[in-house]
PDB file of C-alpha atoms in Angstrom:
ATOM      1  CA  UNK A1167      -6.813  15.340  -6.776  1.00 71.00           C
ATOM      2  CA  UNK A1168      -4.606  12.218  -9.571  1.00 83.00           C
ATOM      3  CA  UNK A1169      -4.855   8.739  -8.028  1.00 89.00           C
ATOM      4  CA  UNK A1170      -1.515   7.881  -8.406  1.00 94.00           C
ATOM      5  CA  UNK A1171      -0.985   3.972  -9.912  1.00 96.00           C
ATOM      6  CA  UNK A1172       2.278   2.053 -10.856  1.00 96.00           C
ATOM      7  CA  UNK A1173       2.607  -1.148 -12.455  1.00 97.00           C
ATOM      8  CA  UNK A1174       6.168  -3.207 -11.177  1.00 97.00           C
ATOM      9  CA  UNK A1175       7.020  -6.500 -10.210  1.00 97.00           C
ATOM     10  CA  UNK A1176       6.444  -8.755  -7.386  1.00 97.00           C
ATOM     11  CA  UNK A1177      11.192  -9.119  -5.852  1.00 97.00           C
ATOM     12  CA  UNK A1178       9.158 -10.644  -2.048  1.00 96.00           C
ATOM     13  CA  UNK A1179       5.999 -11.504  -0.391  1.00 95.00           C
ATOM     14  CA  UNK A1180       7.949 -13.256   3.043  1.00 96.00           C
ATOM     15  CA  UNK A1181       6.198 -10.859   5.013  1.00 95.00           C
ATOM     16  CA  UNK A1182       2.366 -11.475   5.952  1.00 96.00           C
ATOM     17  CA  UNK A1183      -0.215  -9.301   3.590  1.00 96.00           C
ATOM     18  CA  UNK A1184       2.207  -7.572   2.116  1.00 97.00           C
ATOM     19  CA  UNK A1185       4.345  -7.132  -1.292  1.00 97.00           C
ATOM     20  CA  UNK A1186       7.238  -5.422  -2.010  1.00 98.00           C
ATOM     21  CA  UNK A1187       6.440  -4.071  -5.071  1.00 97.00           C
ATOM     22  CA  UNK A1188      10.306  -3.226  -8.204  1.00 98.00           C
ATOM     23  CA  UNK A1189       8.981  -0.427 -10.518  1.00 97.00           C
ATOM     24  CA  UNK A1190      11.083   0.959 -13.484  1.00 97.00           C
ATOM     25  CA  UNK A1191      11.022   4.132 -14.113  1.00 96.00           C
ATOM     26  CA  UNK A1192      13.383   5.444 -17.673  1.00 97.00           C
ATOM     27  CA  UNK A1193      15.346   8.575 -17.669  1.00 97.00           C
ATOM     28  CA  UNK A1194      17.866  10.246 -19.395  1.00 97.00           C
ATOM     29  CA  UNK A1195      20.666  11.546 -18.013  1.00 96.00           C
ATOM     30  CA  UNK A1196      20.648  15.009 -17.513  1.00 96.00           C
ATOM     31  CA  UNK A1197      23.779  15.828 -18.921  1.00 97.00           C
ATOM     32  CA  UNK A1198      24.812  13.120 -21.860  1.00 97.00           C
ATOM     33  CA  UNK A1199      21.281  11.827 -22.621  1.00 96.00           C
ATOM     34  CA  UNK A1200      21.408   8.315 -22.283  1.00 97.00           C
ATOM     35  CA  UNK A1201      18.899   6.484 -21.200  1.00 97.00           C
ATOM     36  CA  UNK A1202      19.171   5.247 -17.712  1.00 97.00           C
ATOM     37  CA  UNK A1203      16.991   2.623 -15.870  1.00 97.00           C
ATOM     38  CA  UNK A1204      15.549   3.530 -12.391  1.00 97.00           C
ATOM     39  CA  UNK A1205      14.236   1.214  -9.990  1.00 97.00           C
ATOM     40  CA  UNK A1206      12.112   2.151  -6.663  1.00 97.00           C
ATOM     41  CA  UNK A1207      10.786  -0.440  -4.467  1.00 97.00           C
ATOM     42  CA  UNK A1208       7.036  -0.179  -3.082  1.00 97.00           C
ATOM     43  CA  UNK A1209       6.087  -1.775  -0.124  1.00 97.00           C
ATOM     44  CA  UNK A1210       1.825  -3.014  -1.447  1.00 97.00           C
ATOM     45  CA  UNK A1211      -0.927  -3.850   1.129  1.00 97.00           C
ATOM     46  CA  UNK A1212      -1.629  -7.712  -0.420  1.00 95.00           C
ATOM     47  CA  UNK A1213      -4.437  -8.453   1.508  1.00 93.00           C
ATOM     48  CA  UNK A1214      -5.087 -12.769   0.291  1.00 93.00           C
ATOM     49  CA  UNK A1215      -1.251 -13.161   0.060  1.00 93.00           C
ATOM     50  CA  UNK A1216      -2.793 -13.693  -3.904  1.00 92.00           C
ATOM     51  CA  UNK A1217       1.155 -11.918  -4.930  1.00 93.00           C
ATOM     52  CA  UNK A1218       3.743 -14.245  -5.948  1.00 94.00           C
ATOM     53  CA  UNK A1219       7.689 -13.600  -7.231  1.00 95.00           C
ATOM     54  CA  UNK A1220       7.850 -12.268 -10.231  1.00 94.00           C
ATOM     55  CA  UNK A1221       3.673 -11.311 -10.876  1.00 95.00           C
ATOM     56  CA  UNK A1222       3.266  -8.148 -12.561  1.00 96.00           C
ATOM     57  CA  UNK A1223       0.518  -6.003 -10.256  1.00 96.00           C
ATOM     58  CA  UNK A1224      -0.647  -2.539 -10.696  1.00 97.00           C
ATOM     59  CA  UNK A1225      -0.932  -0.531  -7.040  1.00 97.00           C
ATOM     60  CA  UNK A1226      -1.957   2.396  -5.788  1.00 97.00           C
ATOM     61  CA  UNK A1227      -1.439   5.011  -3.204  1.00 96.00           C
ATOM     62  CA  UNK A1228      -3.641   5.108  -0.331  1.00 96.00           C
ATOM     63  CA  UNK A1229      -3.411   6.095   3.697  1.00 96.00           C
ATOM     64  CA  UNK A1230      -0.210   4.935   5.580  1.00 96.00           C
ATOM     65  CA  UNK A1231      -0.623   1.314   6.497  1.00 96.00           C
ATOM     66  CA  UNK A1232       1.538   1.729   7.865  1.00 96.00           C
ATOM     67  CA  UNK A1233       5.688   2.685   9.221  1.00 96.00           C
ATOM     68  CA  UNK A1234       6.080   1.576   5.126  1.00 95.00           C
ATOM     69  CA  UNK A1235       3.616   0.837   3.411  1.00 97.00           C
ATOM     70  CA  UNK A1236       1.021   3.473   1.155  1.00 97.00           C
ATOM     71  CA  UNK A1237      -0.238   0.867  -1.472  1.00 97.00           C
ATOM     72  CA  UNK A1238      -2.304  -1.716  -2.144  1.00 97.00           C
ATOM     73  CA  UNK A1239      -2.578  -4.482  -4.672  1.00 96.00           C
ATOM     74  CA  UNK A1240      -5.067  -3.131  -7.412  1.00 95.00           C
ATOM     75  CA  UNK A1241      -5.085  -6.274 -10.194  1.00 94.00           C
ATOM     76  CA  UNK A1242      -2.843  -8.978 -11.315  1.00 94.00           C
ATOM     77  CA  UNK A1243      -2.382  -8.468 -14.528  1.00 93.00           C
ATOM     78  CA  UNK A1244       0.320 -11.689 -15.384  1.00 89.00           C
ATOM     79  CA  UNK A1245       0.848 -14.541 -13.449  1.00 87.00           C
ATOM     80  CA  UNK A1246       4.117 -15.983 -12.899  1.00 80.00           C
ATOM     81  CA  UNK A1247       3.399 -19.957 -14.163  1.00 76.00           C
ATOM     82  CA  UNK A1248       4.277 -22.124 -11.037  1.00 67.00           C
ATOM     83  CA  UNK A1249       7.966 -23.659 -10.725  1.00 53.00           C
TER      84      UNK A1249
END
């Protein structure tokens, strides 16, 4: 079975050891053909609380870790400079 991976942007890191990641998917409209952007939000486990808002990260599907958390942070692709 293939391992599901997604790349997205961190939109919230207010929980302990958890980040919310927004993943964008571009799909054509079924009838009109215009490209639409669909956004899905995943809760991912961030063991060391390293991710900051705005970071691009890669997440991987795993066993259920809590009621809503089924993904773990694999790597940080780009950091947002601290403001």
